[in-house]
Structures are given as C-alpha cells and as structure tokens.
PDB file of N, CA and C in Angstrom:
ATOM      1  N   UNK A  28     -25.874  19.142   0.752  1.00  0.00           N
ATOM      2  CA  UNK A  28     -25.374  18.205  -0.220  1.00  0.00           C
ATOM      3  C   UNK A  28     -23.972  17.763   0.192  1.00  0.00           C
ATOM      4  N   UNK A  29     -23.743  16.506   0.132  1.00  0.00           N
ATOM      5  CA  UNK A  29     -22.440  15.968   0.537  1.00  0.00           C
ATOM      6  C   UNK A  29     -21.390  16.275  -0.514  1.00  0.00           C
ATOM      7  N   UNK A  30     -20.219  16.616  -0.044  1.00  0.00           N
ATOM      8  CA  UNK A  30     -19.110  16.897  -0.936  1.00  0.00           C
ATOM      9  C   UNK A  30     -18.373  15.587  -1.231  1.00  0.00           C
ATOM     10  N   UNK A  31     -17.910  15.408  -2.462  1.00  0.00           N
ATOM     11  CA  UNK A  31     -17.162  14.190  -2.775  1.00  0.00           C
ATOM     12  C   UNK A  31     -15.802  14.197  -2.083  1.00  0.00           C
ATOM     13  N   UNK A  32     -15.385  13.055  -1.651  1.00  0.00           N
ATOM     14  CA  UNK A  32     -14.082  12.917  -1.019  1.00  0.00           C
ATOM     15  C   UNK A  32     -13.038  12.773  -2.107  1.00  0.00           C
ATOM     16  N   UNK A  33     -12.002  13.574  -2.032  1.00  0.00           N
ATOM     17  CA  UNK A  33     -10.938  13.528  -3.036  1.00  0.00           C
ATOM     18  C   UNK A  33      -9.842  12.586  -2.553  1.00  0.00           C
ATOM     19  N   UNK A  34      -9.627  11.570  -3.305  1.00  0.00           N
ATOM     20  CA  UNK A  34      -8.586  10.602  -3.005  1.00  0.00           C
ATOM     21  C   UNK A  34      -7.393  10.890  -3.902  1.00  0.00           C
ATOM     22  N   UNK A  35      -6.250  11.115  -3.309  1.00  0.00           N
ATOM     23  CA  UNK A  35      -5.028  11.326  -4.073  1.00  0.00           C
ATOM     24  C   UNK A  35      -4.207  10.051  -3.993  1.00  0.00           C
ATOM     25  N   UNK A  36      -3.859   9.531  -5.136  1.00  0.00           N
ATOM     26  CA  UNK A  36      -3.066   8.310  -5.193  1.00  0.00           C
ATOM     27  C   UNK A  36      -1.752   8.627  -5.878  1.00  0.00           C
ATOM     28  N   UNK A  37      -0.778   8.966  -5.114  1.00  0.00           N
ATOM     29  CA  UNK A  37       0.527   9.258  -5.667  1.00  0.00           C
ATOM     30  C   UNK A  37       1.591   8.963  -4.632  1.00  0.00           C
ATOM     31  N   UNK A  38       2.829   9.178  -5.012  1.00  0.00           N
ATOM     32  CA  UNK A  38       3.909   8.881  -4.069  1.00  0.00           C
ATOM     33  C   UNK A  38       3.906   9.790  -2.847  1.00  0.00           C
ATOM     34  N   UNK A  39       3.350  10.977  -2.991  1.00  0.00           N
ATOM     35  CA  UNK A  39       3.345  11.905  -1.860  1.00  0.00           C
ATOM     36  C   UNK A  39       2.095  11.801  -1.003  1.00  0.00           C
ATOM     37  N   UNK A  40       1.128  11.000  -1.409  1.00  0.00           N
ATOM     38  CA  UNK A  40      -0.103  10.922  -0.626  1.00  0.00           C
ATOM     39  C   UNK A  40       0.138  10.252   0.722  1.00  0.00           C
ATOM     40  N   UNK A  41       1.004   9.249   0.766  1.00  0.00           N
ATOM     41  CA  UNK A  41       1.314   8.597   2.041  1.00  0.00           C
ATOM     42  C   UNK A  41       2.060   9.560   2.956  1.00  0.00           C
ATOM     43  N   UNK A  42       2.994  10.316   2.402  1.00  0.00           N
ATOM     44  CA  UNK A  42       3.722  11.297   3.202  1.00  0.00           C
ATOM     45  C   UNK A  42       2.793  12.394   3.691  1.00  0.00           C
ATOM     46  N   UNK A  43       1.876  12.816   2.836  1.00  0.00           N
ATOM     47  CA  UNK A  43       0.915  13.844   3.228  1.00  0.00           C
ATOM     48  C   UNK A  43       0.011  13.357   4.347  1.00  0.00           C
ATOM     49  N   UNK A  44      -0.374  12.093   4.303  1.00  0.00           N
ATOM     50  CA  UNK A  44      -1.231  11.574   5.370  1.00  0.00           C
ATOM     51  C   UNK A  44      -0.471  11.436   6.678  1.00  0.00           C
ATOM     52  N   UNK A  45       0.830  11.202   6.607  1.00  0.00           N
ATOM     53  CA  UNK A  45       1.637  11.134   7.833  1.00  0.00           C
ATOM     54  C   UNK A  45       1.826  12.528   8.418  1.00  0.00           C
ATOM     55  N   UNK A  46       2.149  13.498   7.567  1.00  0.00           N
ATOM     56  CA  UNK A  46       2.399  14.847   8.063  1.00  0.00           C
ATOM     57  C   UNK A  46       1.126  15.539   8.524  1.00  0.00           C
ATOM     58  N   UNK A  47       0.013  15.274   7.862  1.00  0.00           N
ATOM     59  CA  UNK A  47      -1.252  15.919   8.201  1.00  0.00           C
ATOM     60  C   UNK A  47      -2.192  14.907   8.841  1.00  0.00           C
ATOM     61  N   UNK A  48      -1.723  14.231   9.871  1.00  0.00           N
ATOM     62  CA  UNK A  48      -2.493  13.154  10.485  1.00  0.00           C
ATOM     63  C   UNK A  48      -3.728  13.645  11.239  1.00  0.00           C
ATOM     64  N   UNK A  49      -3.810  14.934  11.496  1.00  0.00           N
ATOM     65  CA  UNK A  49      -4.996  15.465  12.170  1.00  0.00           C
ATOM     66  C   UNK A  49      -6.084  15.887  11.190  1.00  0.00           C
ATOM     67  N   UNK A  50      -5.870  15.678   9.905  1.00  0.00           N
ATOM     68  CA  UNK A  50      -6.871  15.992   8.897  1.00  0.00           C
ATOM     69  C   UNK A  50      -6.831  17.417   8.394  1.00  0.00           C
ATOM     70  N   UNK A  51      -5.934  18.232   8.913  1.00  0.00           N
ATOM     71  CA  UNK A  51      -5.812  19.624   8.484  1.00  0.00           C
ATOM     72  C   UNK A  51      -4.507  19.794   7.720  1.00  0.00           C
ATOM     73  N   UNK A  52      -4.520  20.739   6.802  1.00  0.00           N
ATOM     74  CA  UNK A  52      -3.302  21.045   6.049  1.00  0.00           C
ATOM     75  C   UNK A  52      -2.418  21.975   6.868  1.00  0.00           C
ATOM     76  N   UNK A  53      -1.120  21.706   6.857  1.00  0.00           N
ATOM     77  CA  UNK A  53      -0.141  22.536   7.562  1.00  0.00           C
ATOM     78  C   UNK A  53       0.977  22.912   6.595  1.00  0.00           C
ATOM     79  N   UNK A  54       0.726  23.837   5.670  1.00  0.00           N
ATOM     80  CA  UNK A  54       1.737  24.110   4.644  1.00  0.00           C
ATOM     81  C   UNK A  54       3.026  24.721   5.193  1.00  0.00           C
ATOM     82  N   UNK A  55       2.931  25.593   6.182  1.00  0.00           N
ATOM     83  CA  UNK A  55       4.143  26.212   6.730  1.00  0.00           C
ATOM     84  C   UNK A  55       4.966  25.180   7.478  1.00  0.00           C
ATOM     85  N   UNK A  56       4.308  24.407   8.325  1.00  0.00           N
ATOM     86  CA  UNK A  56       5.011  23.396   9.100  1.00  0.00           C
ATOM     87  C   UNK A  56       5.641  22.343   8.192  1.00  0.00           C
ATOM     88  N   UNK A  57       4.901  21.919   7.168  1.00  0.00           N
ATOM     89  CA  UNK A  57       5.427  20.922   6.233  1.00  0.00           C
ATOM     90  C   UNK A  57       6.593  21.472   5.424  1.00  0.00           C
ATOM     91  N   UNK A  58       6.589  22.771   5.155  1.00  0.00           N
ATOM     92  CA  UNK A  58       7.716  23.391   4.456  1.00  0.00           C
ATOM     93  C   UNK A  58       8.974  23.354   5.319  1.00  0.00           C
ATOM     94  N   UNK A  59       8.814  23.596   6.610  1.00  0.00           N
ATOM     95  CA  UNK A  59       9.962  23.504   7.513  1.00  0.00           C
ATOM     96  C   UNK A  59      10.477  22.070   7.593  1.00  0.00           C
ATOM     97  N   UNK A  60       9.577  21.101   7.568  1.00  0.00           N
ATOM     98  CA  UNK A  60       9.982  19.691   7.572  1.00  0.00           C
ATOM     99  C   UNK A  60      10.798  19.385   6.321  1.00  0.00           C
ATOM    100  N   UNK A  61      10.297  19.771   5.172  1.00  0.00           N
ATOM    101  CA  UNK A  61      10.991  19.486   3.912  1.00  0.00           C
ATOM    102  C   UNK A  61      12.353  20.175   3.869  1.00  0.00           C
ATOM    103  N   UNK A  62      12.408  21.436   4.269  1.00  0.00           N
ATOM    104  CA  UNK A  62      13.678  22.168   4.256  1.00  0.00           C
ATOM    105  C   UNK A  62      14.687  21.529   5.203  1.00  0.00           C
ATOM    106  N   UNK A  63      14.241  21.144   6.389  1.00  0.00           N
ATOM    107  CA  UNK A  63      15.148  20.541   7.363  1.00  0.00           C
ATOM    108  C   UNK A  63      15.690  19.206   6.871  1.00  0.00           C
ATOM    109  N   UNK A  64      14.829  18.385   6.295  1.00  0.00           N
ATOM    110  CA  UNK A  64      15.276  17.079   5.805  1.00  0.00           C
ATOM    111  C   UNK A  64      16.252  17.250   4.639  1.00  0.00           C
ATOM    112  N   UNK A  65      15.960  18.142   3.712  1.00  0.00           N
ATOM    113  CA  UNK A  65      16.855  18.356   2.569  1.00  0.00           C
ATOM    114  C   UNK A  65      18.200  18.909   3.036  1.00  0.00           C
ATOM    115  N   UNK A  66      18.169  19.906   3.916  1.00  0.00           N
ATOM    116  CA  UNK A  66      19.416  20.474   4.423  1.00  0.00           C
ATOM    117  C   UNK A  66      20.205  19.440   5.223  1.00  0.00           C
ATOM    118  N   UNK A  67      19.512  18.613   5.987  1.00  0.00           N
ATOM    119  CA  UNK A  67      20.178  17.569   6.757  1.00  0.00           C
ATOM    120  C   UNK A  67      20.852  16.551   5.870  1.00  0.00           C
ATOM    121  N   UNK A  68      20.174  16.135   4.807  1.00  0.00           N
ATOM    122  CA  UNK A  68      20.764  15.159   3.886  1.00  0.00           C
ATOM    123  C   UNK A  68      21.988  15.753   3.186  1.00  0.00           C
ATOM    124  N   UNK A  69      21.879  16.991   2.731  1.00  0.00           N
ATOM    125  CA  UNK A  69      23.008  17.639   2.052  1.00  0.00           C
ATOM    126  C   UNK A  69      24.188  17.793   3.020  1.00  0.00           C
ATOM    127  N   UNK A  70      23.910  18.239   4.236  1.00  0.00           N
ATOM    128  CA  UNK A  70      24.982  18.428   5.218  1.00  0.00           C
ATOM    129  C   UNK A  70      25.646  17.101   5.560  1.00  0.00           C
ATOM    130  N   UNK A  71      24.852  16.057   5.737  1.00  0.00           N
ATOM    131  CA  UNK A  71      25.403  14.759   6.105  1.00  0.00           C
ATOM    132  C   UNK A  71      26.266  14.176   4.988  1.00  0.00           C
ATOM    133  N   UNK A  72      25.791  14.277   3.755  1.00  0.00           N
ATOM    134  CA  UNK A  72      26.547  13.709   2.629  1.00  0.00           C
ATOM    135  C   UNK A  72      27.823  14.503   2.368  1.00  0.00           C
ATOM    136  N   UNK A  73      27.738  15.819   2.380  1.00  0.00           N
ATOM    137  CA  UNK A  73      28.934  16.618   2.096  1.00  0.00           C
ATOM    138  C   UNK A  73      29.934  16.575   3.248  1.00  0.00           C
ATOM    139  N   UNK A  74      29.502  16.210   4.434  1.00  0.00           N
ATOM    140  CA  UNK A  74      30.427  16.111   5.562  1.00  0.00           C
ATOM    141  C   UNK A  74      31.385  14.937   5.410  1.00  0.00           C
ATOM    142  N   UNK A  75      31.087  14.019   4.511  1.00  0.00           N
ATOM    143  CA  UNK A  75      31.959  12.862   4.309  1.00  0.00           C
ATOM    144  C   UNK A  75      33.215  13.221   3.517  1.00  0.00           C
ATOM    145  N   UNK A  76      33.257  14.424   2.961  1.00  0.00           N
ATOM    146  CA  UNK A  76      34.395  14.866   2.161  1.00  0.00           C
ATOM    147  C   UNK A  76      35.038  16.077   2.834  1.00  0.00           C
ATOM    148  N   UNK A  77      36.329  15.985   3.140  1.00  0.00           N
ATOM    149  CA  UNK A  77      37.029  17.062   3.850  1.00  0.00           C
ATOM    150  C   UNK A  77      36.973  18.391   3.107  1.00  0.00           C
ATOM    151  N   UNK A  78      37.055  18.340   1.795  1.00  0.00           N
ATOM    152  CA  UNK A  78      37.130  19.574   1.014  1.00  0.00           C
ATOM    153  C   UNK A  78      35.785  20.313   0.936  1.00  0.00           C
ATOM    154  N   UNK A  79      34.697  19.671   1.341  1.00  0.00           N
ATOM    155  CA  UNK A  79      33.377  20.306   1.285  1.00  0.00           C
ATOM    156  C   UNK A  79      32.907  20.784   2.662  1.00  0.00           C
ATOM    157  N   UNK A  80      33.861  21.130   3.520  1.00  0.00           N
ATOM    158  CA  UNK A  80      33.479  21.531   4.870  1.00  0.00           C
ATOM    159  C   UNK A  80      32.675  22.816   4.914  1.00  0.00           C
ATOM    160  N   UNK A  81      32.870  23.713   3.956  1.00  0.00           N
ATOM    161  CA  UNK A  81      32.068  24.940   3.935  1.00  0.00           C
ATOM    162  C   UNK A  81      30.595  24.624   3.672  1.00  0.00           C
ATOM    163  N   UNK A  82      30.352  23.734   2.720  1.00  0.00           N
ATOM    164  CA  UNK A  82      28.974  23.354   2.391  1.00  0.00           C
ATOM    165  C   UNK A  82      28.332  22.627   3.565  1.00  0.00           C
ATOM    166  N   UNK A  83      29.049  21.660   4.126  1.00  0.00           N
ATOM    167  CA  UNK A  83      28.453  20.866   5.200  1.00  0.00           C
ATOM    168  C   UNK A  83      28.238  21.687   6.463  1.00  0.00           C
ATOM    169  N   UNK A  84      29.153  22.571   6.799  1.00  0.00           N
ATOM    170  CA  UNK A  84      28.973  23.346   8.019  1.00  0.00           C
ATOM    171  C   UNK A  84      27.848  24.370   7.876  1.00  0.00           C
ATOM    172  N   UNK A  85      27.753  25.034   6.721  1.00  0.00           N
ATOM    173  CA  UNK A  85      26.698  26.029   6.551  1.00  0.00           C
ATOM    174  C   UNK A  85      25.320  25.395   6.394  1.00  0.00           C
ATOM    175  N   UNK A  86      25.216  24.329   5.597  1.00  0.00           N
ATOM    176  CA  UNK A  86      23.913  23.673   5.457  1.00  0.00           C
ATOM    177  C   UNK A  86      23.508  23.006   6.763  1.00  0.00           C
ATOM    178  N   UNK A  87      24.479  22.485   7.500  1.00  0.00           N
ATOM    179  CA  UNK A  87      24.173  21.903   8.808  1.00  0.00           C
ATOM    180  C   UNK A  87      23.671  22.944   9.781  1.00  0.00           C
ATOM    181  N   UNK A  88      24.309  24.107   9.804  1.00  0.00           N
ATOM    182  CA  UNK A  88      23.878  25.174  10.711  1.00  0.00           C
ATOM    183  C   UNK A  88      22.473  25.658  10.374  1.00  0.00           C
ATOM    184  N   UNK A  89      22.217  25.891   9.098  1.00  0.00           N
ATOM    185  CA  UNK A  89      20.882  26.338   8.681  1.00  0.00           C
ATOM    186  C   UNK A  89      19.847  25.239   8.933  1.00  0.00           C
ATOM    187  N   UNK A  90      20.228  23.984   8.711  1.00  0.00           N
ATOM    188  CA  UNK A  90      19.329  22.867   8.967  1.00  0.00           C
ATOM    189  C   UNK A  90      18.971  22.729  10.433  1.00  0.00           C
ATOM    190  N   UNK A  91      19.937  22.936  11.311  1.00  0.00           N
ATOM    191  CA  UNK A  91      19.659  22.886  12.752  1.00  0.00           C
ATOM    192  C   UNK A  91      18.718  24.018  13.147  1.00  0.00           C
ATOM    193  N   UNK A  92      18.944  25.208  12.608  1.00  0.00           N
ATOM    194  CA  UNK A  92      18.079  26.346  12.947  1.00  0.00           C
ATOM    195  C   UNK A  92      16.657  26.160  12.417  1.00  0.00           C
ATOM    196  N   UNK A  93      16.517  25.710  11.165  1.00  0.00           N
ATOM    197  CA  UNK A  93      15.169  25.492  10.631  1.00  0.00           C
ATOM    198  C   UNK A  93      14.472  24.343  11.347  1.00  0.00           C
ATOM    199  N   UNK A  94      15.228  23.324  11.702  1.00  0.00           N
ATOM    200  CA  UNK A  94      14.646  22.204  12.436  1.00  0.00           C
ATOM    201  C   UNK A  94      14.188  22.598  13.826  1.00  0.00           C
ATOM    202  N   UNK A  95      14.961  23.436  14.491  1.00  0.00           N
ATOM    203  CA  UNK A  95      14.569  23.888  15.824  1.00  0.00           C
ATOM    204  C   UNK A  95      13.299  24.738  15.760  1.00  0.00           C
ATOM    205  N   UNK A  96      13.240  25.619  14.771  1.00  0.00           N
ATOM    206  CA  UNK A  96      12.025  26.430  14.634  1.00  0.00           C
ATOM    207  C   UNK A  96      10.836  25.566  14.221  1.00  0.00           C
ATOM    208  N   UNK A  97      11.085  24.606  13.355  1.00  0.00           N
ATOM    209  CA  UNK A  97      10.027  23.685  12.945  1.00  0.00           C
ATOM    210  C   UNK A  97       9.490  22.882  14.112  1.00  0.00           C
ATOM    211  N   UNK A  98      10.353  22.490  15.034  1.00  0.00           N
ATOM    212  CA  UNK A  98       9.898  21.773  16.225  1.00  0.00           C
ATOM    213  C   UNK A  98       8.984  22.652  17.067  1.00  0.00           C
ATOM    214  N   UNK A  99       9.297  23.933  17.134  1.00  0.00           N
ATOM    215  CA  UNK A  99       8.493  24.834  17.955  1.00  0.00           C
ATOM    216  C   UNK A  99       7.104  25.051  17.374  1.00  0.00           C
ATOM    217  N   UNK A 100       6.970  24.997  16.042  1.00  0.00           N
ATOM    218  CA  UNK A 100       5.665  25.276  15.444  1.00  0.00           C
ATOM    219  C   UNK A 100       4.972  24.028  14.917  1.00  0.00           C
ATOM    220  N   UNK A 101       5.581  22.848  15.091  1.00  0.00           N
ATOM    221  CA  UNK A 101       5.003  21.628  14.524  1.00  0.00           C
ATOM    222  C   UNK A 101       3.657  21.312  15.166  1.00  0.00           C
ATOM    223  N   UNK A 102       2.790  20.668  14.370  1.00  0.00           N
ATOM    224  CA  UNK A 102       1.432  20.393  14.823  1.00  0.00           C
ATOM    225  C   UNK A 102       1.144  18.912  14.994  1.00  0.00           C
ATOM    226  N   UNK A 103       1.892  18.037  14.325  1.00  0.00           N
ATOM    227  CA  UNK A 103       1.599  16.605  14.396  1.00  0.00           C
ATOM    228  C   UNK A 103       2.853  15.826  14.763  1.00  0.00           C
ATOM    229  N   UNK A 104       2.648  14.601  15.189  1.00  0.00           N
ATOM    230  CA  UNK A 104       3.756  13.730  15.553  1.00  0.00           C
ATOM    231  C   UNK A 104       4.595  13.368  14.336  1.00  0.00           C
ATOM    232  N   UNK A 105       3.979  13.187  13.191  1.00  0.00           N
ATOM    233  CA  UNK A 105       4.722  12.883  11.970  1.00  0.00           C
ATOM    234  C   UNK A 105       5.697  13.986  11.604  1.00  0.00           C
ATOM    235  N   UNK A 106       5.264  15.232  11.759  1.00  0.00           N
ATOM    236  CA  UNK A 106       6.152  16.359  11.496  1.00  0.00           C
ATOM    237  C   UNK A 106       7.324  16.344  12.458  1.00  0.00           C
ATOM    238  N   UNK A 107       7.045  16.109  13.720  1.00  0.00           N
ATOM    239  CA  UNK A 107       8.106  16.098  14.722  1.00  0.00           C
ATOM    240  C   UNK A 107       9.103  14.974  14.459  1.00  0.00           C
ATOM    241  N   UNK A 108       8.599  13.809  14.048  1.00  0.00           N
ATOM    242  CA  UNK A 108       9.471  12.672  13.766  1.00  0.00           C
ATOM    243  C   UNK A 108      10.448  12.998  12.641  1.00  0.00           C
ATOM    244  N   UNK A 109       9.936  13.512  11.532  1.00  0.00           N
ATOM    245  CA  UNK A 109      10.812  13.835  10.404  1.00  0.00           C
ATOM    246  C   UNK A 109      11.745  15.002  10.720  1.00  0.00           C
ATOM    247  N   UNK A 110      11.273  15.940  11.535  1.00  0.00           N
ATOM    248  CA  UNK A 110      12.144  17.043  11.947  1.00  0.00           C
ATOM    249  C   UNK A 110      13.330  16.542  12.760  1.00  0.00           C
ATOM    250  N   UNK A 111      13.103  15.578  13.635  1.00  0.00           N
ATOM    251  CA  UNK A 111      14.199  15.034  14.434  1.00  0.00           C
ATOM    252  C   UNK A 111      15.202  14.296  13.554  1.00  0.00           C
ATOM    253  N   UNK A 112      14.702  13.563  12.547  1.00  0.00           N
ATOM    254  CA  UNK A 112      15.608  12.883  11.618  1.00  0.00           C
ATOM    255  C   UNK A 112      16.462  13.920  10.869  1.00  0.00           C
ATOM    256  N   UNK A 113      15.817  14.954  10.336  1.00  0.00           N
ATOM    257  CA  UNK A 113      16.546  16.007   9.621  1.00  0.00           C
ATOM    258  C   UNK A 113      17.491  16.777  10.527  1.00  0.00           C
ATOM    259  N   UNK A 114      17.040  17.051  11.758  1.00  0.00           N
ATOM    260  CA  UNK A 114      17.893  17.755  12.719  1.00  0.00           C
ATOM    261  C   UNK A 114      19.137  16.939  13.049  1.00  0.00           C
ATOM    262  N   UNK A 115      18.973  15.649  13.242  1.00  0.00           N
ATOM    263  CA  UNK A 115      20.126  14.801  13.551  1.00  0.00           C
ATOM    264  C   UNK A 115      21.128  14.772  12.416  1.00  0.00           C
ATOM    265  N   UNK A 116      20.641  14.624  11.192  1.00  0.00           N
ATOM    266  CA  UNK A 116      21.536  14.609  10.036  1.00  0.00           C
ATOM    267  C   UNK A 116      22.230  15.959   9.867  1.00  0.00           C
ATOM    268  N   UNK A 117      21.484  17.056  10.074  1.00  0.00           N
ATOM    269  CA  UNK A 117      22.079  18.394   9.951  1.00  0.00           C
ATOM    270  C   UNK A 117      23.123  18.624  11.036  1.00  0.00           C
ATOM    271  N   UNK A 118      22.849  18.156  12.240  1.00  0.00           N
ATOM    272  CA  UNK A 118      23.802  18.339  13.341  1.00  0.00           C
ATOM    273  C   UNK A 118      25.082  17.557  13.095  1.00  0.00           C
ATOM    274  N   UNK A 119      24.961  16.324  12.619  1.00  0.00           N
ATOM    275  CA  UNK A 119      26.160  15.534  12.312  1.00  0.00           C
ATOM    276  C   UNK A 119      26.953  16.210  11.200  1.00  0.00           C
ATOM    277  N   UNK A 120      26.267  16.667  10.167  1.00  0.00           N
ATOM    278  CA  UNK A 120      26.953  17.370   9.088  1.00  0.00           C
ATOM    279  C   UNK A 120      27.614  18.651   9.562  1.00  0.00           C
ATOM    280  N   UNK A 121      26.930  19.375  10.422  1.00  0.00           N
ATOM    281  CA  UNK A 121      27.502  20.616  10.963  1.00  0.00           C
ATOM    282  C   UNK A 121      28.760  20.332  11.778  1.00  0.00           C
ATOM    283  N   UNK A 122      28.679  19.364  12.669  1.00  0.00           N
ATOM    284  CA  UNK A 122      29.822  19.083  13.538  1.00  0.00           C
ATOM    285  C   UNK A 122      31.009  18.529  12.756  1.00  0.00           C
ATOM    286  N   UNK A 123      30.754  17.653  11.784  1.00  0.00           N
ATOM    287  CA  UNK A 123      31.859  17.153  10.970  1.00  0.00           C
ATOM    288  C   UNK A 123      32.436  18.253  10.082  1.00  0.00           C
ATOM    289  N   UNK A 124      31.568  19.129   9.572  1.00  0.00           N
ATOM    290  CA  UNK A 124      32.057  20.266   8.795  1.00  0.00           C
ATOM    291  C   UNK A 124      32.915  21.195   9.629  1.00  0.00           C
ATOM    292  N   UNK A 125      32.526  21.389  10.873  1.00  0.00           N
ATOM    293  CA  UNK A 125      33.333  22.217  11.774  1.00  0.00           C
ATOM    294  C   UNK A 125      34.668  21.541  12.067  1.00  0.00           C
ATOM    295  N   UNK A 126      34.667  20.221  12.208  1.00  0.00           N
ATOM    296  CA  UNK A 126      35.904  19.493  12.487  1.00  0.00           C
ATOM    297  C   UNK A 126      36.854  19.511  11.293  1.00  0.00           C
ATOM    298  N   UNK A 127      36.302  19.592  10.089  1.00  0.00           N
ATOM    299  CA  UNK A 127      37.131  19.573   8.891  1.00  0.00           C
ATOM    300  C   UNK A 127      37.621  20.946   8.464  1.00  0.00           C
ATOM    301  N   UNK A 128      37.174  21.993   9.110  1.00  0.00           N
ATOM    302  CA  UNK A 128      37.667  23.316   8.730  1.00  0.00           C
ATOM    303  C   UNK A 128      36.765  24.453   9.121  1.00  0.00           C
ATOM    304  N   UNK A 129      35.523  24.180   9.455  1.00  0.00           N
ATOM    305  CA  UNK A 129      34.647  25.211   9.963  1.00  0.00           C
ATOM    306  C   UNK A 129      33.924  26.024   8.912  1.00  0.00           C
ATOM    307  N   UNK A 130      33.262  27.059   9.402  1.00  0.00           N
ATOM    308  CA  UNK A 130      32.425  27.904   8.563  1.00  0.00           C
ATOM    309  C   UNK A 130      33.239  28.807   7.634  1.00  0.00           C
ATOM    310  N   UNK A 131      34.411  29.213   8.078  1.00  0.00           N
ATOM    311  CA  UNK A 131      35.220  30.142   7.293  1.00  0.00           C
ATOM    312  C   UNK A 131      36.645  29.639   7.096  1.00  0.00           C
ATOM    313  N   UNK A 132      36.895  28.358   7.304  1.00  0.00           N
ATOM    314  CA  UNK A 132      38.240  27.789   7.321  1.00  0.00           C
ATOM    315  C   UNK A 132      39.110  28.144   6.139  1.00  0.00           C
ATOM    316  N   UNK A 133      38.683  27.855   4.934  1.00  0.00           N
ATOM    317  CA  UNK A 133      39.548  28.101   3.779  1.00  0.00           C
ATOM    318  C   UNK A 133      39.481  29.547   3.313  1.00  0.00           C
ATOM    319  N   UNK A 134      38.515  30.311   3.790  1.00  0.00           N
ATOM    320  CA  UNK A 134      38.414  31.711   3.389  1.00  0.00           C
ATOM    321  C   UNK A 134      39.425  32.572   4.124  1.00  0.00           C
ATOM    322  N   UNK A 135      39.827  32.147   5.319  1.00  0.00           N
ATOM    323  CA  UNK A 135      40.736  32.954   6.112  1.00  0.00           C
ATOM    324  C   UNK A 135      42.206  32.666   5.809  1.00  0.00           C
ATOM    325  N   UNK A 136      42.453  31.629   5.078  1.00  0.00           N
ATOM    326  CA  UNK A 136      43.834  31.382   4.666  1.00  0.00           C
ATOM    327  C   UNK A 136      44.430  30.228   5.244  1.00  0.00           C
TER     328      UNK A 136
END
C-alpha cells in the first residue's frame, strides 16, 4: 500500500528542503548549521560595539569551532553553504572582538 506524501507548507519547509536536499533527515548536521549561523550573527552584530568585545570574541570563537566541526560532518551542499556563511560571520566577530579587547580584556584589569 502506498504511503501518503506529507507536504509541509511553512516558512521552514523551504529551508528544510535546502538542508535535506538528498531526501534524508540530518538532525545533527542541521543543528550544527543553526548553531553556527546564530552564533555568527550574534558575534558579528556585537562586534560593532567596542564594549561588547567579550560577547563577540567568545561567540565568534565558539561559532568558528562549531562551524568547523559542522563542515566535517555535513552531508549536503546546502548545509555547507550556510555553514560557510555562519563561519565567516563568526570569524569576523571573533577577530573584531579580539581587536577591541579580546577574550579576557576587561576581566584582567
């Protein structure tokens, strides 16, 4: 007996079809994509303010690490594309955060 095809019509269905372009679900890989993009956006935005260098440097560092691991385990081109976008934003945030005071700048005095 044929199984009915489930069509999801929502804002995340297009993103899901891009990330899972091979027809299989990749929950771990997609979680790394989401974490990297969120950390990259936070690092990039907070890097624009000198006083938030602790936030931007730490979120940038964690974003670069999660993005690098996500690249190693990624399964589709869509995942790799979004990981590179998140990695770039996290790296810029990390480097600007380091330039504004670093990981421990205001804690050391």
